[in-house]
Amino acid sequence: MSNVIWVTGLSAAGKTTLATSLRESLTLMGHSTILLDGDVLRECLDVKQQTGREERKKLAFTYSRLANMLSSQGVIVIVGTIALFREIHLWNRKNIEGYYEIFLNVPVEELKRRDPKGIYKKFDQGQIKNVAGLDIDVDFPLEPHLQINFNKKNTPDMISKLALSSFLEFKNKNEQKE
């Protein structure tokens, strides 16, 4: 069975870090994997970063369909994207075989402290708008397979090991059902 691992959370939550680590670990274990990072996908699709809710939702459906198509070819697809829309989560669960959702729940204060792209600073200074979780409403997942709540003691390595272990348990259970 193929899988799509959907890593979601607000900007600076650690999606790319976790998705990259999962890809490396799964590849070392012999799994064929593909990483689809939201920033890279937007660049490839020539999409402006600061767009409104409806445009973002449309783009998220594109990511979902692309991940579904790629996973149907026998690879594990890891998607790191904000895409915090209830419609996306529901569509993914209904339409993607082996869909596994990870939600990185990090408080805005911590996101602003990290802010590697300067998004929160630019927003606070009035230089940009349309920031998910600030002036664009988001829908946090209701029942992610794994929710990782921010804790200062958690290192990226600890989070990666937890996510990998949880995903492999999910994958093994689903393969036993087949």
Coordinates of N, CA, C and O in Angstrom, one line a residue:
M1 N 0.8 -1.2 0.0 CA 0.0 0.0 0.0 C 0.9 1.2 0.0 O 1.9 1.3 0.7
S2 N 0.5 2.2 -0.8 CA 1.2 3.5 -0.8 C 0.5 4.4 0.3 O -0.5 4.1 0.7
N3 N 1.2 5.4 0.6 CA 0.8 6.3 1.6 C 1.1 7.8 1.2 O 2.0 8.0 0.5
V4 N 0.3 8.7 1.8 CA 0.5 10.1 1.8 C 0.6 10.6 3.2 O -0.3 10.4 4.0
I5 N 1.7 11.1 3.6 CA 1.9 11.7 4.9 C 1.7 13.2 4.7 O 2.5 13.8 4.0
W6 N 0.7 13.7 5.4 CA 0.4 15.2 5.2 C 0.8 15.9 6.5 O 0.2 15.7 7.6
V7 N 1.9 16.6 6.4 CA 2.4 17.4 7.6 C 1.9 18.8 7.5 O 2.3 19.5 6.6
T8 N 1.1 19.2 8.5 CA 0.5 20.5 8.4 C 0.7 21.3 9.7 O 0.9 20.7 10.8
G9 N 0.6 22.6 9.6 CA 0.8 23.5 10.7 C 1.0 24.9 10.1 O 1.1 25.0 8.9
L10 N 1.0 25.9 11.0 CA 1.2 27.2 10.5 C 2.7 27.4 10.1 O 3.5 26.6 10.3
S11 N 2.9 28.6 9.5 CA 4.3 28.9 9.0 C 5.2 28.9 10.2 O 4.9 29.5 11.3
A12 N 6.4 28.3 10.0 CA 7.4 28.2 11.0 C 7.2 27.1 12.1 O 7.9 27.0 13.1
A13 N 6.2 26.3 11.9 CA 5.8 25.2 12.8 C 6.8 24.1 12.8 O 6.9 23.3 13.7
G14 N 7.6 23.9 11.7 CA 8.6 22.9 11.6 C 8.2 21.8 10.5 O 8.7 20.7 10.5
K15 N 7.3 22.1 9.7 CA 6.8 21.2 8.6 C 7.9 20.7 7.7 O 8.0 19.5 7.5
T16 N 8.7 21.6 7.2 CA 9.7 21.2 6.3 C 10.8 20.4 7.0 O 11.3 19.4 6.4
T17 N 11.1 20.8 8.2 CA 12.1 20.0 9.0 C 11.7 18.6 9.2 O 12.4 17.7 9.0
L18 N 10.4 18.5 9.6 CA 9.9 17.1 9.9 C 9.7 16.3 8.6 O 10.1 15.2 8.6
A19 N 9.2 16.9 7.6 CA 8.9 16.2 6.3 C 10.3 15.7 5.7 O 10.4 14.6 5.3
T20 N 11.3 16.6 5.8 CA 12.6 16.2 5.3 C 13.2 15.0 6.1 O 13.7 14.1 5.5
S21 N 13.1 15.1 7.4 CA 13.6 14.0 8.2 C 12.8 12.7 8.0 O 13.5 11.7 7.9
L22 N 11.5 12.8 7.9 CA 10.7 11.6 7.6 C 11.2 11.0 6.2 O 11.3 9.7 6.1
R23 N 11.4 11.8 5.2 CA 11.8 11.3 3.9 C 13.1 10.6 4.0 O 13.3 9.5 3.5
E24 N 14.1 11.2 4.7 CA 15.4 10.6 4.9 C 15.3 9.3 5.6 O 15.9 8.3 5.2
S25 N 14.6 9.2 6.7 CA 14.4 8.0 7.5 C 13.8 6.9 6.6 O 14.2 5.7 6.6
L26 N 12.7 7.2 6.0 CA 11.9 6.2 5.2 C 12.8 5.7 4.0 O 12.7 4.5 3.7
T27 N 13.5 6.6 3.4 CA 14.4 6.2 2.3 C 15.5 5.3 2.8 O 15.8 4.3 2.1
L28 N 16.1 5.6 3.9 CA 17.1 4.7 4.5 C 16.5 3.3 4.8 O 17.2 2.3 4.8
M29 N 15.2 3.3 5.1 CA 14.6 2.0 5.4 C 14.2 1.2 4.1 O 13.6 0.1 4.2
G30 N 14.5 1.8 3.0 CA 14.2 1.1 1.7 C 12.9 1.5 1.0 O 12.5 0.9 0.0
H31 N 12.2 2.5 1.6 CA 10.9 2.9 0.9 C 11.2 4.0 -0.1 O 12.1 4.8 0.0
S32 N 10.5 3.9 -1.2 CA 10.5 4.9 -2.2 C 9.7 6.1 -1.7 O 8.5 5.9 -1.4
T33 N 10.3 7.3 -1.7 CA 9.6 8.5 -1.2 C 9.7 9.7 -2.1 O 10.7 9.8 -2.9
I34 N 8.8 10.5 -2.0 CA 8.8 11.8 -2.7 C 8.4 12.9 -1.6 O 7.4 12.7 -0.9
L35 N 9.1 14.0 -1.6 CA 8.8 15.1 -0.7 C 8.2 16.2 -1.5 O 8.8 16.7 -2.5
L36 N 7.0 16.7 -1.2 CA 6.4 17.8 -1.8 C 6.3 18.9 -0.7 O 5.4 18.8 0.2
D37 N 7.1 19.9 -0.8 CA 7.1 21.0 0.1 C 6.3 22.2 -0.4 O 6.5 22.5 -1.6
G38 N 5.5 22.7 0.4 CA 4.6 23.8 -0.1 C 5.3 25.0 -0.7 O 4.9 25.5 -1.7
D39 N 6.5 25.4 -0.1 CA 7.2 26.5 -0.7 C 7.8 26.2 -2.1 O 7.7 27.0 -3.0
V40 N 8.3 25.0 -2.2 CA 8.8 24.5 -3.5 C 7.7 24.4 -4.5 O 7.8 24.8 -5.7
L41 N 6.6 23.8 -4.1 CA 5.4 23.6 -5.0 C 4.9 25.0 -5.5 O 4.6 25.1 -6.7
R42 N 4.8 25.9 -4.6 CA 4.4 27.3 -5.1 C 5.3 27.9 -6.1 O 4.9 28.5 -7.1
E43 N 6.6 27.7 -5.9 CA 7.6 28.2 -6.8 C 7.5 27.4 -8.2 O 7.4 28.1 -9.2
C44 N 7.3 26.1 -8.1 CA 7.2 25.3 -9.4 C 5.9 25.7 -10.1 O 5.9 25.7 -11.4
L45 N 4.9 26.0 -9.4 CA 3.6 26.3 -10.0 C 3.4 27.8 -10.3 O 2.4 28.3 -10.7
D46 N 4.5 28.6 -9.9 CA 4.5 30.0 -10.1 C 3.3 30.7 -9.5 O 2.6 31.5 -10.1
V47 N 3.2 30.4 -8.2 CA 2.0 31.0 -7.4 C 2.6 32.0 -6.4 O 3.6 31.7 -5.7
K48 N 2.0 33.1 -6.3 CA 2.4 34.2 -5.4 C 2.1 33.6 -4.0 O 1.1 33.0 -3.7
Q49 N 3.0 33.9 -3.1 CA 2.9 33.3 -1.7 C 1.7 33.9 -0.9 O 1.0 33.2 -0.3
Q50 N 1.5 35.2 -1.0 CA 0.5 35.9 -0.2 C -0.8 35.9 -0.9 O -1.1 36.9 -1.6
T51 N -1.6 34.9 -0.8 CA -2.9 34.9 -1.4 C -4.0 34.6 -0.4 O -3.7 34.3 0.8
G52 N -5.2 34.9 -0.7 CA -6.3 34.7 0.2 C -6.7 33.3 0.4 O -6.2 32.4 -0.1
R53 N -7.7 33.1 1.3 CA -8.2 31.8 1.7 C -8.7 30.9 0.5 O -8.3 29.8 0.5
E54 N -9.5 31.5 -0.3 CA -10.0 30.6 -1.4 C -8.9 30.2 -2.4 O -8.9 29.1 -2.9
E55 N -8.0 31.1 -2.7 CA -6.9 30.7 -3.6 C -6.0 29.7 -2.9 O -5.6 28.7 -3.6
R56 N -5.8 29.8 -1.6 CA -5.0 28.8 -0.9 C -5.7 27.5 -0.9 O -5.0 26.4 -1.0
K57 N -7.0 27.5 -0.7 CA -7.7 26.2 -0.7 C -7.6 25.5 -2.0 O -7.4 24.3 -2.1
K58 N -7.8 26.3 -3.1 CA -7.7 25.7 -4.5 C -6.3 25.1 -4.7 O -6.2 24.0 -5.2
L59 N -5.3 25.8 -4.2 CA -3.9 25.3 -4.3 C -3.7 24.0 -3.5 O -3.1 23.1 -4.0
A60 N -4.3 24.0 -2.3 CA -4.2 22.8 -1.5 C -4.9 21.6 -2.1 O -4.4 20.5 -2.0
F61 N -6.0 21.8 -2.8 CA -6.6 20.7 -3.6 C -5.7 20.2 -4.7 O -5.6 19.0 -4.9
T62 N -4.9 21.1 -5.3 CA -4.0 20.7 -6.3 C -2.9 19.8 -5.7 O -2.5 18.8 -6.2
Y63 N -2.4 20.2 -4.5 CA -1.4 19.4 -3.8 C -2.0 18.0 -3.5 O -1.3 17.0 -3.6
S64 N -3.2 18.0 -3.0 CA -3.8 16.7 -2.6 C -3.9 15.8 -3.8 O -3.6 14.6 -3.8
R65 N -4.4 16.3 -4.9 CA -4.6 15.5 -6.2 C -3.2 15.0 -6.7 O -3.0 13.9 -7.1
L66 N -2.2 15.9 -6.6 CA -0.8 15.5 -7.0 C -0.3 14.4 -6.1 O 0.2 13.4 -6.6
A67 N -0.4 14.6 -4.8 CA 0.1 13.6 -3.9 C -0.7 12.3 -4.1 O 0.0 11.2 -4.1
N68 N -2.0 12.3 -4.3 CA -2.7 11.1 -4.6 C -2.3 10.4 -5.8 O -2.1 9.2 -5.8
M69 N -2.0 11.1 -6.9 CA -1.6 10.6 -8.1 C -0.2 9.9 -8.0 O 0.0 8.8 -8.4
L70 N 0.7 10.6 -7.3 CA 2.0 10.1 -7.1 C 2.0 8.8 -6.2 O 2.7 7.8 -6.5
S71 N 1.2 8.8 -5.2 CA 1.2 7.7 -4.3 C 0.6 6.5 -4.9 O 0.9 5.3 -4.6
S72 N -0.3 6.7 -5.9 CA -0.9 5.6 -6.6 C 0.1 4.8 -7.5 O -0.1 3.7 -7.9
Q73 N 1.3 5.4 -7.6 CA 2.4 4.8 -8.4 C 3.4 4.0 -7.5 O 4.4 3.6 -7.9
G74 N 3.0 3.8 -6.2 CA 3.7 3.0 -5.3 C 4.8 3.6 -4.4 O 5.7 3.0 -3.9
V75 N 4.7 5.0 -4.3 CA 5.7 5.7 -3.4 C 5.0 6.3 -2.2 O 3.7 6.5 -2.3
I76 N 5.7 6.5 -1.2 CA 5.2 7.3 -0.1 C 5.5 8.7 -0.4 O 6.6 9.2 -0.6
V77 N 4.4 9.5 -0.4 CA 4.5 10.9 -0.6 C 4.3 11.7 0.7 O 3.4 11.5 1.4
I78 N 5.3 12.5 0.9 CA 5.3 13.4 2.2 C 5.0 14.8 1.7 O 5.8 15.4 0.9
V79 N 3.9 15.4 2.2 CA 3.6 16.7 1.9 C 3.7 17.6 3.1 O 3.1 17.3 4.1
G80 N 4.5 18.6 3.0 CA 4.6 19.6 4.0 C 4.0 20.9 3.6 O 4.6 21.6 2.7
T81 N 2.8 21.3 4.1 CA 2.1 22.4 3.7 C 1.2 22.9 4.8 O 0.8 22.2 5.6
I82 N 0.9 24.2 4.7 CA 0.0 24.8 5.7 C -1.4 24.2 5.5 O -1.9 23.4 6.3
A83 N -2.0 24.5 4.4 CA -3.3 23.8 3.9 C -4.2 23.5 5.1 O -4.7 22.4 5.2
L84 N -4.5 24.4 6.0 CA -5.3 24.1 7.1 C -6.8 24.5 6.8 O -7.3 25.5 7.3
F85 N -7.4 23.6 6.0 CA -8.8 23.8 5.6 C -9.5 22.5 5.9 O -9.1 21.4 5.4
R86 N -10.6 22.5 6.5 CA -11.4 21.3 6.9 C -11.8 20.5 5.6 O -11.7 19.3 5.6
E87 N -12.1 21.3 4.5 CA -12.5 20.6 3.2 C -11.3 19.8 2.7 O -11.5 18.7 2.1
I88 N -10.1 20.2 2.9 CA -8.9 19.5 2.4 C -8.7 18.3 3.2 O -8.5 17.2 2.7
H89 N -8.8 18.4 4.6 CA -8.6 17.2 5.4 C -9.6 16.2 5.1 O -9.3 15.0 5.0
L90 N -10.9 16.6 5.0 CA -12.0 15.6 4.6 C -11.7 15.0 3.3 O -11.9 13.7 3.1
W91 N -11.4 15.8 2.3 CA -11.2 15.2 0.9 C -10.0 14.2 1.0 O -10.1 13.1 0.4
N92 N -8.9 14.6 1.6 CA -7.8 13.7 1.7 C -8.2 12.3 2.3 O -7.8 11.3 1.8
R93 N -8.9 12.4 3.5 CA -9.3 11.1 4.1 C -10.2 10.3 3.3 O -10.1 9.1 3.3
K94 N -11.1 10.9 2.5 CA -12.0 10.2 1.7 C -11.4 9.6 0.4 O -11.7 8.6 -0.1
N95 N -10.4 10.4 -0.2 CA -9.9 10.0 -1.5 C -8.5 9.5 -1.6 O -8.1 9.0 -2.7
I96 N -7.7 9.6 -0.5 CA -6.3 9.2 -0.6 C -6.2 7.9 0.2 O -6.3 7.9 1.5
E97 N -5.9 6.8 -0.4 CA -5.6 5.6 0.3 C -4.3 5.7 1.1 O -3.3 6.2 0.6
G98 N -4.4 5.3 2.3 CA -3.2 5.3 3.2 C -2.9 6.8 3.6 O -1.7 7.1 3.9
Y99 N -3.9 7.6 3.7 CA -3.6 9.0 4.1 C -3.3 9.1 5.6 O -4.0 8.5 6.5
Y100 N -2.2 9.8 6.0 CA -1.8 9.9 7.4 C -1.5 11.4 7.7 O -0.6 12.0 7.0
E101 N -2.2 11.9 8.6 CA -2.1 13.4 8.9 C -1.4 13.7 10.2 O -1.7 13.1 11.2
I102 N -0.4 14.6 10.1 CA 0.4 15.0 11.2 C 0.1 16.5 11.4 O 0.3 17.3 10.4
F103 N -0.3 16.9 12.6 CA -0.5 18.4 12.8 C 0.5 18.9 13.8 O 0.6 18.3 15.0
L104 N 1.3 19.9 13.4 CA 2.2 20.5 14.3 C 1.6 21.7 15.0 O 1.4 22.7 14.3
N105 N 1.2 21.6 16.2 CA 0.5 22.6 16.9 C 1.4 23.5 17.7 O 1.9 23.1 18.8
V106 N 1.8 24.6 17.2 CA 2.8 25.5 17.8 C 2.1 26.9 18.0 O 1.5 27.4 17.1
P107 N 2.2 27.4 19.3 CA 1.6 28.7 19.5 C 2.2 29.8 18.7 O 3.3 29.8 18.4
V108 N 1.3 30.8 18.4 CA 1.8 31.9 17.5 C 3.0 32.7 18.1 O 3.9 33.1 17.4
E109 N 3.0 32.8 19.5 CA 4.2 33.4 20.1 C 5.5 32.7 19.7 O 6.5 33.4 19.5
E110 N 5.5 31.4 19.7 CA 6.7 30.7 19.3 C 7.0 30.8 17.8 O 8.1 30.9 17.4
L111 N 5.9 30.8 17.0 CA 6.1 31.0 15.6 C 6.7 32.3 15.3 O 7.6 32.4 14.5
K112 N 6.3 33.3 16.0 CA 6.9 34.7 15.8 C 8.3 34.7 16.3 O 9.1 35.4 15.7
R113 N 8.6 34.0 17.3 CA 10.0 33.9 17.8 C 10.9 33.3 16.8 O 12.0 33.7 16.5
R114 N 10.4 32.2 16.1 CA 11.2 31.5 15.1 C 11.3 32.3 13.8 O 12.4 32.6 13.4
D115 N 10.2 32.5 13.2 CA 10.0 33.3 12.0 C 11.2 33.3 11.0 O 11.7 34.4 10.7
P116 N 11.6 32.2 10.5 CA 12.7 32.1 9.6 C 12.6 32.9 8.3 O 13.6 33.3 7.7
K117 N 11.4 33.1 7.8 CA 11.1 33.8 6.6 C 10.8 35.3 6.8 O 10.5 36.0 5.9
G118 N 10.6 35.7 8.1 CA 10.3 37.0 8.4 C 8.8 37.4 8.2 O 8.4 38.5 8.2
I119 N 8.0 36.4 8.0 CA 6.6 36.6 7.7 C 5.8 37.3 8.8 O 5.1 38.2 8.6
Y120 N 6.0 36.8 10.0 CA 5.3 37.4 11.2 C 5.7 38.8 11.4 O 4.9 39.7 11.7
K121 N 7.0 39.1 11.3 CA 7.6 40.4 11.5 C 7.0 41.4 10.4 O 6.6 42.5 10.7
K122 N 7.0 40.9 9.2 CA 6.4 41.7 8.1 C 5.0 42.0 8.3 O 4.5 43.1 8.0
F123 N 4.2 41.0 8.8 CA 2.8 41.2 9.0 C 2.6 42.2 10.1 O 1.8 43.1 10.0
D124 N 3.3 42.1 11.2 CA 3.2 43.0 12.4 C 3.6 44.4 12.0 O 3.0 45.4 12.5
Q125 N 4.5 44.6 11.0 CA 4.9 45.9 10.5 C 3.9 46.4 9.4 O 4.2 47.5 8.9
G126 N 2.9 45.6 9.0 CA 2.0 46.1 8.0 C 2.5 46.0 6.6 O 1.9 46.5 5.7
Q127 N 3.6 45.2 6.4 CA 4.2 45.1 5.1 C 3.5 44.0 4.2 O 3.6 44.1 3.0
I128 N 2.9 43.0 4.9 CA 2.2 42.0 4.1 C 0.9 41.7 4.8 O 0.7 42.1 6.0
K129 N 0.0 41.0 4.1 CA -1.2 40.6 4.7 C -1.5 39.2 4.1 O -0.6 38.6 3.4
N130 N -2.6 38.6 4.5 CA -3.0 37.2 4.0 C -2.0 36.2 4.6 O -1.4 35.4 3.9
V131 N -1.9 36.2 5.9 CA -1.0 35.3 6.6 C -1.9 34.3 7.4 O -2.8 34.7 8.2
A132 N -1.8 33.0 7.0 CA -2.6 32.0 7.6 C -2.5 32.0 9.1 O -1.4 32.0 9.7
G133 N -3.6 32.0 9.8 CA -3.6 31.9 11.3 C -3.6 33.3 11.9 O -3.8 33.5 13.1
L134 N -3.4 34.4 11.1 CA -3.4 35.7 11.6 C -4.6 36.4 11.0 O -5.6 36.7 11.7
D135 N -4.6 36.8 9.7 CA -5.7 37.4 9.1 C -6.4 36.5 8.1 O -7.4 36.9 7.4
I136 N -6.0 35.3 7.9 CA -6.7 34.3 7.2 C -7.1 33.2 8.2 O -6.2 32.6 8.8
D137 N -8.4 33.0 8.3 CA -8.9 31.9 9.2 C -8.4 30.6 8.7 O -8.3 30.3 7.5
V138 N -8.0 29.7 9.7 CA -7.6 28.4 9.4 C -8.4 27.4 10.2 O -9.1 27.8 11.1
D139 N -8.5 26.1 9.7 CA -9.2 25.1 10.4 C -8.1 24.1 10.9 O -7.6 23.3 10.1
F140 N -7.9 24.0 12.2 CA -6.9 23.0 12.7 C -7.6 21.7 12.5 O -8.8 21.6 12.7
P141 N -6.8 20.6 12.2 CA -7.4 19.3 12.0 C -8.2 18.9 13.3 O -7.7 19.1 14.4
L142 N -9.4 18.3 13.1 CA -10.2 17.8 14.2 C -9.6 16.5 14.8 O -9.7 16.3 16.0
E143 N -9.2 15.6 13.9 CA -8.7 14.3 14.4 C -7.5 13.9 13.6 O -7.5 12.9 12.8
P144 N -6.4 14.6 13.7 CA -5.2 14.2 13.0 C -4.7 12.8 13.5 O -5.0 12.5 14.7
H145 N -4.0 12.1 12.7 CA -3.5 10.8 13.2 C -2.5 11.0 14.3 O -2.4 10.2 15.2
L146 N -1.7 12.1 14.2 CA -0.7 12.5 15.2 C -0.7 14.0 15.3 O -0.6 14.7 14.3
Q147 N -1.0 14.5 16.5 CA -0.8 15.9 16.8 C 0.4 16.1 17.8 O 0.4 15.4 18.8
I148 N 1.3 16.9 17.3 CA 2.5 17.2 18.1 C 2.3 18.6 18.7 O 2.4 19.6 17.9
N149 N 2.1 18.7 20.0 CA 2.0 20.0 20.6 C 3.3 20.5 21.0 O 4.2 19.8 21.4
F150 N 3.5 21.8 20.8 CA 4.8 22.4 21.1 C 5.2 22.2 22.5 O 4.4 22.4 23.5
N151 N 6.5 21.9 22.7 CA 7.1 21.7 24.0 C 8.5 22.1 23.9 O 9.2 21.5 23.0
K152 N 9.0 23.0 24.7 CA 10.4 23.5 24.5 C 11.4 22.3 24.7 O 12.5 22.4 24.2
K153 N 11.0 21.3 25.3 CA 11.9 20.2 25.6 C 12.1 19.2 24.3 O 13.0 18.5 24.2
N154 N 11.1 19.3 23.4 CA 11.1 18.5 22.2 C 12.1 19.0 21.2 O 12.0 20.1 20.8
T155 N 13.0 18.1 20.8 CA 14.0 18.5 19.8 C 13.4 18.0 18.4 O 12.6 17.1 18.4
P156 N 13.9 18.6 17.3 CA 13.5 18.1 16.0 C 13.7 16.6 15.8 O 12.8 15.9 15.3
D157 N 14.8 16.0 16.4 CA 15.1 14.6 16.3 C 14.0 13.8 17.1 O 13.5 12.8 16.6
M158 N 13.6 14.3 18.3 CA 12.6 13.6 19.1 C 11.3 13.6 18.3 O 10.6 12.6 18.3
I159 N 10.9 14.7 17.7 CA 9.6 14.8 17.0 C 9.7 13.9 15.8 O 8.7 13.2 15.5
S160 N 10.8 13.9 15.1 CA 10.9 13.0 13.9 C 10.8 11.5 14.3 O 10.1 10.8 13.6
K161 N 11.4 11.1 15.4 CA 11.3 9.7 15.8 C 9.9 9.3 16.2 O 9.4 8.3 15.8
L162 N 9.2 10.2 16.9 CA 7.8 10.0 17.3 C 7.0 9.9 16.0 O 6.1 9.0 15.9
A163 N 7.1 10.8 15.1 CA 6.3 10.8 13.9 C 6.6 9.5 13.0 O 5.6 8.9 12.5
L164 N 7.8 9.2 12.9 CA 8.2 8.0 12.1 C 7.6 6.7 12.8 O 7.0 5.9 12.1
S165 N 7.7 6.6 14.1 CA 7.2 5.4 14.8 C 5.7 5.3 14.7 O 5.1 4.3 14.4
S166 N 5.0 6.5 14.8 CA 3.6 6.5 14.7 C 3.1 6.2 13.3 O 2.1 5.4 13.1
F167 N 3.8 6.7 12.3 CA 3.4 6.4 10.9 C 3.6 5.0 10.6 O 2.8 4.3 10.0
L168 N 4.7 4.4 11.0 CA 5.0 3.0 10.7 C 4.0 2.1 11.4 O 3.6 1.1 10.8
E169 N 3.6 2.4 12.6 CA 2.5 1.6 13.2 C 1.2 1.7 12.4 O 0.6 0.7 12.2
F170 N 0.9 2.9 12.0 CA -0.3 3.1 11.1 C -0.2 2.3 9.8 O -1.1 1.6 9.5
K171 N 0.9 2.4 9.2 CA 1.2 1.6 7.9 C 1.0 0.1 8.1 O 0.4 -0.6 7.3
N172 N 1.7 -0.4 9.2 CA 1.6 -1.8 9.4 C 0.2 -2.3 9.7 O -0.2 -3.4 9.2
K173 N -0.6 -1.5 10.5 CA -2.0 -1.9 10.8 C -2.8 -2.0 9.5 O -3.6 -2.9 9.3
N174 N -2.6 -1.0 8.6 CA -3.3 -0.9 7.4 C -2.9 -2.1 6.4 O -3.8 -2.6 5.7
E175 N -1.7 -2.4 6.4 CA -1.2 -3.5 5.6 C -1.7 -4.9 6.1 O -2.0 -5.8 5.3
Q176 N -1.9 -5.0 7.4 CA -2.4 -6.3 7.9 C -3.9 -6.4 7.6 O -4.4 -7.5 7.5
K177 N -4.6 -5.3 7.4 CA -6.1 -5.4 7.0 C -6.3 -5.9 5.6 O -7.3 -6.4 5.2
E178 N -5.2 -5.7 4.7 CA -5.4 -6.0 3.3 C -5.3 -7.5 3.1 O -4.9 -8.3 3.6

